[in-house]
PDB file of C-alpha atoms in Angstrom:
ATOM      1  CA  SER A   1     136.950 -37.302 150.853  1.00  0.00           C
ATOM      2  CA  LEU A   2     139.977 -37.795 153.105  1.00  0.00           C
ATOM      3  CA  ALA A   3     141.199 -34.306 152.280  1.00  0.00           C
ATOM      4  CA  LEU A   4     137.829 -32.914 153.303  1.00  0.00           C
ATOM      5  CA  VAL A   5     138.022 -34.758 156.621  1.00  0.00           C
ATOM      6  CA  ALA A   6     141.576 -33.521 157.231  1.00  0.00           C
ATOM      7  CA  GLU A   7     140.678 -29.942 156.356  1.00  0.00           C
ATOM      8  CA  ALA A   8     137.977 -30.025 159.053  1.00  0.00           C
ATOM      9  CA  ARG A   9     140.879 -30.446 161.513  1.00  0.00           C
ATOM     10  CA  PRO A  10     139.447 -33.126 163.791  1.00  0.00           C
ATOM     11  CA  HIS A  11     141.457 -33.784 166.926  1.00  0.00           C
ATOM     12  CA  VAL A  12     141.941 -37.451 166.006  1.00  0.00           C
ATOM     13  CA  VAL A  13     141.186 -39.469 162.901  1.00  0.00           C
ATOM     14  CA  ALA A  14     140.584 -43.164 163.529  1.00  0.00           C
ATOM     15  CA  HIS A  15     140.716 -45.799 160.826  1.00  0.00           C
ATOM     16  CA  ASN A  16     140.853 -49.404 162.009  1.00  0.00           C
ATOM     17  CA  LEU A  17     143.278 -51.908 160.554  1.00  0.00           C
ATOM     18  CA  GLU A  18     141.191 -54.622 162.284  1.00  0.00           C
ATOM     19  CA  THR A  19     143.630 -57.511 161.843  1.00  0.00           C
ATOM     20  CA  VAL A  20     146.924 -58.663 160.361  1.00  0.00           C
ATOM     21  CA  GLU A  21     147.542 -58.738 156.624  1.00  0.00           C
ATOM     22  CA  ARG A  22     147.050 -62.498 156.137  1.00  0.00           C
ATOM     23  CA  LEU A  23     143.625 -62.479 157.802  1.00  0.00           C
ATOM     24  CA  THR A  24     142.303 -59.268 156.260  1.00  0.00           C
ATOM     25  CA  PRO A  25     140.523 -60.908 153.287  1.00  0.00           C
ATOM     26  CA  SER A  26     138.509 -63.192 155.587  1.00  0.00           C
ATOM     27  CA  VAL A  27     137.834 -60.576 158.286  1.00  0.00           C
ATOM     28  CA  ARG A  28     137.042 -57.409 156.344  1.00  0.00           C
ATOM     29  CA  ASP A  29     134.910 -56.454 153.391  1.00  0.00           C
ATOM     30  CA  ARG A  30     136.785 -57.316 150.200  1.00  0.00           C
ATOM     31  CA  ARG A  31     136.880 -53.632 149.262  1.00  0.00           C
ATOM     32  CA  ALA A  32     138.945 -52.788 152.375  1.00  0.00           C
ATOM     33  CA  THR A  33     142.481 -54.119 152.067  1.00  0.00           C
ATOM     34  CA  TYR A  34     145.291 -54.076 154.598  1.00  0.00           C
ATOM     35  CA  ARG A  35     147.523 -51.970 152.328  1.00  0.00           C
ATOM     36  CA  GLN A  36     144.683 -49.576 151.590  1.00  0.00           C
ATOM     37  CA  SER A  37     144.204 -48.946 155.313  1.00  0.00           C
ATOM     38  CA  LEU A  38     147.915 -48.299 155.789  1.00  0.00           C
ATOM     39  CA  GLU A  39     147.827 -45.858 152.865  1.00  0.00           C
ATOM     40  CA  VAL A  40     144.845 -44.019 154.358  1.00  0.00           C
ATOM     41  CA  LEU A  41     146.614 -43.663 157.686  1.00  0.00           C
ATOM     42  CA  ALA A  42     149.882 -42.551 156.037  1.00  0.00           C
ATOM     43  CA  TYR A  43     148.066 -40.011 153.874  1.00  0.00           C
ATOM     44  CA  LEU A  44     146.393 -38.479 156.919  1.00  0.00           C
ATOM     45  CA  LYS A  45     149.760 -38.165 158.702  1.00  0.00           C
ATOM     46  CA  GLN A  46     151.348 -36.467 155.684  1.00  0.00           C
ATOM     47  CA  ARG A  47     148.678 -33.770 155.546  1.00  0.00           C
ATOM     48  CA  PRO A  48     149.667 -30.211 156.541  1.00  0.00           C
ATOM     49  CA  GLU A  49     147.032 -30.262 159.310  1.00  0.00           C
ATOM     50  CA  ARG A  50     149.324 -32.487 161.415  1.00  0.00           C
ATOM     51  CA  LEU A  51     146.533 -34.773 162.586  1.00  0.00           C
ATOM     52  CA  TYR A  52     146.762 -37.468 165.223  1.00  0.00           C
ATOM     53  CA  THR A  53     145.853 -40.903 163.902  1.00  0.00           C
ATOM     54  CA  LYS A  54     144.506 -43.908 165.743  1.00  0.00           C
ATOM     55  CA  THR A  55     143.855 -47.493 164.745  1.00  0.00           C
ATOM     56  CA  SER A  56     142.725 -50.745 166.305  1.00  0.00           C
ATOM     57  CA  ILE A  57     143.436 -54.430 165.922  1.00  0.00           C
ATOM     58  CA  MET A  58     141.217 -57.261 167.167  1.00  0.00           C
ATOM     59  CA  LEU A  59     143.050 -60.254 168.608  1.00  0.00           C
ATOM     60  CA  GLY A  60     141.913 -63.849 168.710  1.00  0.00           C
ATOM     61  CA  LEU A  61     141.241 -64.381 165.014  1.00  0.00           C
ATOM     62  CA  GLY A  62     144.265 -66.608 164.387  1.00  0.00           C
ATOM     63  CA  GLU A  63     147.053 -64.036 164.100  1.00  0.00           C
ATOM     64  CA  THR A  64     150.598 -64.936 165.155  1.00  0.00           C
ATOM     65  CA  ASP A  65     152.962 -62.911 167.328  1.00  0.00           C
ATOM     66  CA  GLU A  66     155.185 -62.330 164.307  1.00  0.00           C
ATOM     67  CA  GLU A  67     152.260 -61.041 162.244  1.00  0.00           C
ATOM     68  CA  LEU A  68     151.284 -58.651 165.036  1.00  0.00           C
ATOM     69  CA  THR A  69     154.831 -57.364 165.322  1.00  0.00           C
ATOM     70  CA  GLY A  70     154.844 -56.814 161.554  1.00  0.00           C
ATOM     71  CA  ALA A  71     151.584 -54.891 161.784  1.00  0.00           C
ATOM     72  CA  PHE A  72     152.974 -52.715 164.601  1.00  0.00           C
ATOM     73  CA  GLY A  73     155.969 -51.844 162.424  1.00  0.00           C
ATOM     74  CA  ALA A  74     153.806 -51.116 159.382  1.00  0.00           C
ATOM     75  CA  LEU A  75     151.524 -48.881 161.447  1.00  0.00           C
ATOM     76  CA  ARG A  76     154.410 -46.879 162.871  1.00  0.00           C
ATOM     77  CA  ALA A  77     155.917 -46.580 159.383  1.00  0.00           C
ATOM     78  CA  ALA A  78     152.575 -45.038 158.384  1.00  0.00           C
ATOM     79  CA  GLY A  79     152.938 -42.619 161.308  1.00  0.00           C
ATOM     80  CA  VAL A  80     150.073 -43.931 163.455  1.00  0.00           C
ATOM     81  CA  ASP A  81     150.073 -42.325 166.909  1.00  0.00           C
ATOM     82  CA  VAL A  82     147.615 -44.406 168.943  1.00  0.00           C
ATOM     83  CA  LEU A  83     146.933 -48.142 168.866  1.00  0.00           C
ATOM     84  CA  THR A  84     144.257 -50.143 170.656  1.00  0.00           C
ATOM     85  CA  LEU A  85     144.358 -53.924 170.924  1.00  0.00           C
ATOM     86  CA  GLY A  86     141.268 -55.817 172.054  1.00  0.00           C
ATOM     87  CA  GLN A  87     139.800 -59.298 172.116  1.00  0.00           C
ATOM     88  CA  TYR A  88     137.566 -60.247 169.205  1.00  0.00           C
ATOM     89  CA  LEU A  89     134.220 -61.574 170.406  1.00  0.00           C
ATOM     90  CA  GLN A  90     131.880 -63.409 168.044  1.00  0.00           C
ATOM     91  CA  PRO A  91     128.683 -61.312 167.949  1.00  0.00           C
ATOM     92  CA  SER A  92     126.522 -64.072 166.496  1.00  0.00           C
ATOM     93  CA  GLN A  93     126.720 -67.574 165.080  1.00  0.00           C
ATOM     94  CA  TYR A  94     126.937 -66.006 161.609  1.00  0.00           C
ATOM     95  CA  HIS A  95     130.207 -64.200 162.321  1.00  0.00           C
ATOM     96  CA  LEU A  96     133.780 -65.451 162.452  1.00  0.00           C
ATOM     97  CA  ARG A  97     134.583 -67.769 165.341  1.00  0.00           C
ATOM     98  CA  VAL A  98     137.018 -66.816 168.082  1.00  0.00           C
ATOM     99  CA  GLU A  99     140.200 -68.799 167.456  1.00  0.00           C
ATOM    100  CA  ARG A 100     141.684 -68.029 170.877  1.00  0.00           C
ATOM    101  CA  PHE A 101     141.064 -65.967 173.965  1.00  0.00           C
ATOM    102  CA  VAL A 102     144.117 -63.848 174.709  1.00  0.00           C
ATOM    103  CA  SER A 103     145.061 -63.711 178.391  1.00  0.00           C
ATOM    104  CA  PRO A 104     145.446 -60.361 180.164  1.00  0.00           C
ATOM    105  CA  GLU A 105     149.138 -61.190 180.633  1.00  0.00           C
ATOM    106  CA  LYS A 106     149.574 -61.698 176.898  1.00  0.00           C
ATOM    107  CA  PHE A 107     147.826 -58.375 176.248  1.00  0.00           C
ATOM    108  CA  ASP A 108     150.366 -56.774 178.602  1.00  0.00           C
ATOM    109  CA  GLU A 109     153.167 -58.335 176.533  1.00  0.00           C
ATOM    110  CA  TYR A 110     151.652 -57.063 173.280  1.00  0.00           C
ATOM    111  CA  LYS A 111     151.304 -53.601 174.795  1.00  0.00           C
ATOM    112  CA  LYS A 112     155.003 -53.525 175.720  1.00  0.00           C
ATOM    113  CA  VAL A 113     156.029 -54.732 172.278  1.00  0.00           C
ATOM    114  CA  ALA A 114     153.805 -52.134 170.580  1.00  0.00           C
ATOM    115  CA  GLU A 115     155.103 -49.357 172.839  1.00  0.00           C
ATOM    116  CA  SER A 116     158.659 -50.259 171.825  1.00  0.00           C
ATOM    117  CA  PHE A 117     157.744 -49.184 168.284  1.00  0.00           C
ATOM    118  CA  GLY A 118     157.122 -45.634 169.492  1.00  0.00           C
ATOM    119  CA  PHE A 119     153.346 -45.209 169.534  1.00  0.00           C
ATOM    120  CA  LEU A 120     152.295 -42.207 171.627  1.00  0.00           C
ATOM    121  CA  TYR A 121     149.750 -44.386 173.383  1.00  0.00           C
ATOM    122  CA  VAL A 122     148.798 -48.073 173.389  1.00  0.00           C
ATOM    123  CA  ALA A 123     145.710 -49.497 175.087  1.00  0.00           C
ATOM    124  CA  ALA A 124     145.619 -53.290 175.218  1.00  0.00           C
ATOM    125  CA  GLY A 125     143.328 -55.665 177.038  1.00  0.00           C
ATOM    126  CA  PRO A 126     140.485 -58.141 176.642  1.00  0.00           C
ATOM    127  CA  LEU A 127     137.826 -55.443 177.075  1.00  0.00           C
ATOM    128  CA  VAL A 128     139.547 -52.684 175.093  1.00  0.00           C
ATOM    129  CA  ARG A 129     137.554 -51.622 172.060  1.00  0.00           C
ATOM    130  CA  SER A 130     138.388 -49.391 169.105  1.00  0.00           C
ATOM    131  CA  SER A 131     136.428 -46.625 170.810  1.00  0.00           C
ATOM    132  CA  TYR A 132     138.431 -47.000 174.009  1.00  0.00           C
ATOM    133  CA  ARG A 133     138.115 -43.669 175.824  1.00  0.00           C
ATOM    134  CA  ALA A 134     141.539 -43.600 177.448  1.00  0.00           C
ATOM    135  CA  ALA A 135     143.142 -42.884 174.084  1.00  0.00           C
ATOM    136  CA  GLU A 136     140.903 -39.875 173.559  1.00  0.00           C
ATOM    137  CA  PHE A 137     141.635 -38.557 177.053  1.00  0.00           C
ATOM    138  CA  PHE A 138     145.354 -38.980 176.479  1.00  0.00           C
ATOM    139  CA  LEU A 139     145.234 -37.173 173.161  1.00  0.00           C
ATOM    140  CA  ARG A 140     143.084 -34.368 174.522  1.00  0.00           C
ATOM    141  CA  GLY A 141     145.652 -33.718 177.246  1.00  0.00           C
ATOM    142  CA  LEU A 142     148.522 -33.904 174.773  1.00  0.00           C
ATOM    143  CA  MET A 143     146.848 -31.456 172.402  1.00  0.00           C
ATOM    144  CA  GLU A 144     146.040 -29.027 175.208  1.00  0.00           C
ATOM    145  CA  ARG A 145     149.686 -29.052 176.330  1.00  0.00           C
ATOM    146  CA  GLU A 146     150.832 -28.357 172.759  1.00  0.00           C
ATOM    147  CA  ARG A 147     148.335 -25.539 172.295  1.00  0.00           C
ATOM    148  CA  THR A 148     149.209 -23.769 175.534  1.00  0.00           C
ATOM    149  CA  ALA A 149     152.879 -23.998 174.596  1.00  0.00           C
ATOM    150  CA  GLN A 150     152.192 -22.192 171.278  1.00  0.00           C
ATOM    151  CA  PRO A 151     151.361 -18.489 171.750  1.00  0.00           C
ATOM    152  CA  GLY A 152     148.456 -17.267 169.658  1.00  0.00           C
ATOM    153  CA  VAL A 153     146.949 -20.727 169.139  1.00  0.00           C
ATOM    154  CA  THR A 154     143.389 -21.007 170.404  1.00  0.00           C
ATOM    155  CA  THR A 155     141.452 -24.107 171.316  1.00  0.00           C
ATOM    156  CA  ARG A 156     138.017 -24.999 169.972  1.00  0.00           C
TER     157      ARG A 156
END
């Protein structure tokens, strides 16, 4: 199925990591593991289509700074281009509780740390969501620049 998606040549393929490795079993469906997500993202980057990949992590579930830094490194090792970091908000009383509210200043720190790993783009803030539009706008501009620099390449 991933090959079929890649062969369709989407501009960006997003697959969310959601959280750090330690918290994954309590945050995600048991069928979706941390390592599995990293493998999906790495596979997509190794494809001949040269796709851009994007992922997101929710903060406030009990992760530590060290765990986040480890996740940033693992994501870059998998070749991920774009990362969004946002505050987890409990949608109902039946969902996981918020362990902490991350300050805007701390989001700024996380953004700088993530950028130091070499992501093409990092969006980080309390209201940033996995569908954060700035990442798509950034990638669209980047892809247009690449296409106009390559003679004979047309845009869709």
